[in-house]
Amino acid sequence: MRRAAVLGKPVEHSLSPVLHGAAYGALGLPWTYERVEADAERLVQFVGGLGPEWAGLSVTMPGKRAALRVADEVADRAEAVGAANTLVHRPDGSWFADCTDVDGVVGALRVAGGFTGGHAGLILGAGGTAVATLAAFADLGLSEATLAVREPSRAAEALEAAERIGLRVRVERLDSINLADAATSHDVVVSTLPAGAVDAHAADLAKAACVLDVVYHPWPTPLAEAVGAVGGRLATGLDMLLHQAFGQVEHFTGQEAPRTTMRDALAAATGHALPL
């Protein structure tokens, strides 16, 4: 029997088993998919001890950078982002690392947010999700981005990634940028900040043509409510989770992901209707 798992810390609330379990069932694969509590150090040890029955691993924080270190081959976009959320165990025993988080952002913006293209995007935050968003912006045809961050010195890794990706980026302090003006002067806004961090600015950010709020618990967020109140286009962290899982399933199984089944399983588990 083939096995797969999601690794992270904490990981007990991960919804990945819902998505992968539904996919394997629909594909007729008697596979198991489990949650494994693992920080970066344990991830390296865990991967080193896995046998040929393992098909792949989903990787969440804090192990996404470590996932690159254990891989024998790394996808170009994972190398550019500097992190991987997907480890694929190949038949020869080697490991391949990819970053389907990029697909998550692209899919969420296109399907849920109705985003059709533009020139510049605004990202709140500069962590791992923000860097994946930079790569997604490039895939969507944007040429520049603004990072609004609480501490500009923490944006160094994001700036390095942007250079590798080929995206022009400038950094602004979150407490000094006019978010209402920024929201209307950019084609898309993505908030990667934790719950509560942008609540006071929800009405300003809702002025954007398209908004992605990666927070999905608790739901709805004040930002989501503000976008809904003005009839704006909104994508969510659940949309991201769904779309990044498609690529993982296809990497692990070699088959096309059963997208409708996966969407329905996630919607049933969370009580949220999701477009596809």
Coordinates of C-alpha atoms in Angstrom, one line a residue:
M1 CA 0.0 0.0 0.0
R2 CA 1.3 3.4 -0.9
R3 CA 1.6 6.1 1.7
A4 CA 1.7 9.9 1.8
A5 CA 1.5 12.5 4.6
V6 CA 1.5 16.1 5.5
L7 CA 4.4 17.3 7.7
G8 CA 4.4 20.4 9.8
K9 CA 4.3 21.8 13.3
P10 CA 1.5 22.3 14.3
V11 CA -0.2 20.0 11.9
E12 CA -3.2 18.6 13.8
H13 CA -5.7 21.0 12.1
S14 CA -4.4 20.5 8.6
L15 CA -7.1 20.0 6.0
S16 CA -4.8 18.2 3.6
P17 CA -6.0 14.8 4.6
V18 CA -9.5 15.8 3.5
L19 CA -8.3 16.7 0.1
H20 CA -5.9 13.9 -0.5
G21 CA -8.2 11.3 1.0
A22 CA -11.0 12.3 -1.3
A23 CA -8.6 12.3 -4.3
Y24 CA -7.2 8.9 -3.7
G25 CA -10.7 7.5 -3.2
A26 CA -12.0 8.9 -6.4
L27 CA -8.9 7.6 -8.3
G28 CA -9.5 4.1 -6.8
L29 CA -6.2 4.1 -5.0
P30 CA -6.1 2.4 -1.6
W31 CA -3.5 4.8 -0.2
T32 CA -3.1 6.3 3.2
Y33 CA -2.5 9.9 4.0
E34 CA -1.6 11.0 7.5
R35 CA -0.5 14.0 9.6
V36 CA 3.0 13.9 11.0
E37 CA 4.2 16.5 13.5
A38 CA 7.6 17.6 12.4
D39 CA 9.7 20.7 12.5
A40 CA 12.5 21.4 10.0
E41 CA 15.0 19.1 11.8
R42 CA 12.7 16.2 12.2
L43 CA 11.6 16.5 8.5
V44 CA 15.1 15.9 7.4
Q45 CA 15.4 12.8 9.7
F46 CA 11.9 11.6 8.7
V47 CA 12.5 11.7 5.0
G48 CA 15.8 9.9 5.3
G49 CA 14.1 6.9 6.9
L50 CA 11.2 6.5 4.4
G51 CA 10.9 3.4 2.2
P52 CA 9.7 2.8 -1.3
E53 CA 6.0 2.6 -0.2
W54 CA 6.0 6.4 0.2
A55 CA 4.7 8.3 -2.7
G56 CA 5.2 11.8 -1.5
L57 CA 4.9 14.4 1.3
S58 CA 3.0 17.7 1.6
V59 CA 5.1 20.1 3.6
T60 CA 3.8 23.0 5.7
M61 CA 5.6 25.4 8.1
P62 CA 8.2 25.3 9.4
G63 CA 9.7 22.7 7.0
K64 CA 9.4 24.3 3.6
R65 CA 13.0 25.4 3.4
A66 CA 14.3 22.1 4.8
A67 CA 12.4 20.3 2.1
L68 CA 14.7 21.8 -0.5
R69 CA 17.7 20.4 1.4
V70 CA 16.5 16.8 1.3
A71 CA 15.6 16.9 -2.4
D72 CA 17.8 15.4 -5.1
E73 CA 16.1 17.6 -7.8
V74 CA 14.3 20.9 -7.3
A75 CA 11.8 22.5 -9.6
D76 CA 12.8 25.9 -11.0
R77 CA 10.0 27.7 -9.2
A78 CA 10.8 26.1 -5.8
E79 CA 14.4 27.2 -6.2
A80 CA 13.3 30.7 -7.1
V81 CA 10.9 30.9 -4.1
G82 CA 13.5 29.2 -1.8
A83 CA 11.0 26.8 -0.4
A84 CA 9.0 23.7 -1.3
N85 CA 5.6 22.4 -0.1
T86 CA 5.8 19.2 -2.1
L87 CA 8.3 16.3 -2.0
V88 CA 7.8 13.6 -4.5
H89 CA 9.3 10.1 -4.0
R90 CA 10.4 8.8 -7.4
P91 CA 10.7 5.1 -8.3
D92 CA 14.5 5.3 -8.2
G93 CA 14.3 6.4 -4.6
S94 CA 15.2 10.1 -5.2
W95 CA 13.2 13.0 -4.0
F96 CA 11.9 15.9 -6.2
A97 CA 10.8 19.2 -4.6
D98 CA 8.2 21.5 -6.0
C99 CA 6.3 24.6 -4.8
T100 CA 2.6 24.1 -5.7
D101 CA 1.9 27.0 -3.4
V102 CA 2.4 29.1 -6.5
D103 CA -0.5 27.2 -8.2
G104 CA -2.5 27.8 -5.1
V105 CA -2.3 31.6 -5.4
V106 CA -2.7 31.6 -9.2
G107 CA -5.8 29.3 -9.0
A108 CA -7.4 31.2 -6.2
L109 CA -7.0 34.6 -7.9
R110 CA -8.2 33.3 -11.3
V111 CA -11.1 31.2 -10.2
A112 CA -12.3 32.7 -6.9
G113 CA -11.1 36.3 -7.4
G114 CA -11.9 36.5 -11.1
F115 CA -8.5 38.0 -11.8
T116 CA -7.8 38.4 -15.5
G117 CA -4.5 40.2 -15.5
G118 CA -2.8 43.5 -14.7
H119 CA 0.5 45.3 -14.1
A120 CA 1.1 45.5 -10.4
G121 CA 0.2 43.8 -7.2
L122 CA 0.2 44.7 -3.5
I123 CA 1.3 42.1 -1.0
L124 CA 0.9 42.6 2.8
G125 CA 3.7 40.7 4.5
A126 CA 7.0 39.3 3.4
G127 CA 7.0 35.7 4.6
G128 CA 6.9 32.4 2.8
T129 CA 3.3 32.9 1.4
A130 CA 4.3 36.4 0.2
V131 CA 7.3 35.0 -1.7
A132 CA 5.1 32.3 -3.3
T133 CA 2.7 35.1 -4.2
L134 CA 5.5 37.0 -6.0
A135 CA 6.1 33.9 -8.2
A136 CA 2.3 33.7 -8.8
F137 CA 2.3 37.3 -9.9
A138 CA 5.0 36.6 -12.4
D139 CA 2.9 33.6 -13.7
L140 CA -0.1 35.9 -14.0
G141 CA 1.8 38.4 -16.1
L142 CA 2.4 41.1 -13.5
S143 CA 5.7 42.9 -13.8
E144 CA 6.0 44.6 -10.4
A145 CA 4.8 44.4 -6.8
T146 CA 4.8 46.4 -3.6
L147 CA 5.5 44.7 -0.3
A148 CA 3.8 46.4 2.7
V149 CA 5.5 45.1 5.8
R150 CA 5.7 45.8 9.5
E151 CA 9.5 45.7 9.5
P152 CA 11.3 46.3 6.2
S153 CA 14.5 44.6 7.3
R154 CA 12.6 41.3 7.3
A155 CA 11.9 41.6 3.5
A156 CA 15.4 40.8 2.5
E157 CA 14.6 37.2 1.5
A158 CA 11.5 38.2 -0.4
L159 CA 13.6 40.8 -2.3
E160 CA 16.2 38.2 -3.2
A161 CA 13.5 35.8 -4.4
A162 CA 11.9 38.6 -6.5
E163 CA 15.2 39.1 -8.2
R164 CA 15.4 35.4 -9.1
I165 CA 11.8 35.5 -10.3
G166 CA 12.4 38.6 -12.4
L167 CA 9.8 40.8 -10.7
R168 CA 10.4 44.5 -9.7
V169 CA 9.6 45.0 -6.1
R170 CA 9.6 47.9 -3.7
V171 CA 9.1 47.8 0.0
E172 CA 6.9 50.1 2.1
R173 CA 6.2 50.2 5.8
L174 CA 2.7 49.0 6.6
D175 CA 2.2 51.7 9.2
S176 CA 3.1 54.5 6.8
I177 CA 1.6 53.5 3.4
N178 CA -1.8 54.9 2.4
L179 CA -3.6 51.6 2.0
A180 CA -6.7 53.1 0.4
D181 CA -4.6 54.6 -2.4
A182 CA -2.4 51.5 -2.7
A183 CA -5.4 49.3 -3.0
T184 CA -6.9 51.3 -5.9
S185 CA -3.5 51.8 -7.6
H186 CA -2.7 48.1 -7.8
D187 CA -4.5 45.5 -9.8
V188 CA -4.7 43.0 -7.0
V189 CA -4.1 42.9 -3.2
V190 CA -3.0 39.8 -1.3
S191 CA -2.9 39.8 2.5
T192 CA -0.6 37.1 3.8
L193 CA -0.7 38.5 7.4
P194 CA -2.2 36.6 10.3
A195 CA -5.7 36.9 11.6
G196 CA -6.4 40.3 13.1
A197 CA -3.4 42.1 11.6
V198 CA -5.3 44.1 8.9
D199 CA -8.7 44.3 10.5
A200 CA -8.4 48.1 11.1
H201 CA -7.6 48.6 7.4
A202 CA -10.3 46.3 5.9
A203 CA -12.4 49.0 4.4
D204 CA -9.4 50.6 2.7
L205 CA -8.2 47.3 1.3
A206 CA -11.7 46.4 0.1
K207 CA -11.4 49.2 -2.5
A208 CA -9.1 46.9 -4.6
A209 CA -10.4 45.3 -7.8
C210 CA -9.4 41.9 -6.5
V211 CA -8.5 40.7 -3.0
L212 CA -7.0 37.5 -1.7
D213 CA -7.1 37.0 2.1
V214 CA -5.1 33.9 3.0
V215 CA -6.7 33.7 6.5
Y216 CA -9.7 31.3 6.5
H217 CA -10.1 30.7 10.3
P218 CA -11.9 32.3 11.9
W219 CA -14.2 33.1 9.0
P220 CA -15.4 35.4 7.8
T221 CA -12.6 37.8 8.4
P222 CA -13.3 41.5 8.6
L223 CA -11.5 41.9 5.3
A224 CA -13.7 39.3 3.7
E225 CA -16.8 41.0 5.1
A226 CA -15.6 44.4 3.8
V227 CA -15.0 43.1 0.3
G228 CA -18.4 41.4 0.4
A229 CA -20.1 44.6 1.5
V230 CA -18.9 46.5 -1.6
G231 CA -19.5 43.6 -4.0
G232 CA -15.8 43.1 -4.6
R233 CA -14.0 40.0 -5.9
L234 CA -12.6 37.9 -3.1
A235 CA -10.3 34.8 -3.0
T236 CA -9.5 33.0 0.2
G237 CA -6.9 30.8 1.9
L238 CA -9.3 27.8 1.3
D239 CA -9.2 28.5 -2.4
M240 CA -5.4 28.5 -2.2
L241 CA -5.3 25.3 -0.3
L242 CA -7.5 23.6 -2.8
H243 CA -5.6 24.7 -5.9
Q244 CA -2.2 23.8 -4.4
A245 CA -3.4 20.3 -3.6
F246 CA -4.3 19.6 -7.2
G247 CA -0.6 19.6 -8.2
Q248 CA 0.4 17.6 -5.3
V249 CA -2.0 14.8 -6.1
E250 CA -0.9 14.8 -9.7
H251 CA 2.8 14.6 -8.6
F252 CA 2.1 11.8 -6.2
T253 CA -0.2 9.6 -8.4
G254 CA 0.7 10.5 -11.9
Q255 CA -3.0 10.9 -12.6
E256 CA -5.2 14.0 -13.2
A257 CA -6.5 15.3 -9.9
P258 CA -10.3 14.8 -9.5
R259 CA -10.9 18.5 -8.9
T260 CA -14.6 18.4 -8.4
T261 CA -14.4 15.6 -5.8
M262 CA -11.7 17.4 -3.9
R263 CA -13.5 20.7 -4.0
D264 CA -16.7 19.1 -2.7
A265 CA -14.8 17.3 0.1
L266 CA -13.2 20.6 1.3
A267 CA -16.5 22.4 1.1
A268 CA -18.2 19.7 3.2
A269 CA -15.4 19.7 5.7
T270 CA -15.4 23.5 6.2
G271 CA -19.0 24.5 5.4
H272 CA -17.8 27.0 2.7
A273 CA -18.9 26.9 -0.9
L274 CA -15.9 27.0 -3.2
P275 CA -15.8 27.9 -6.9
L276 CA -14.0 25.7 -9.4

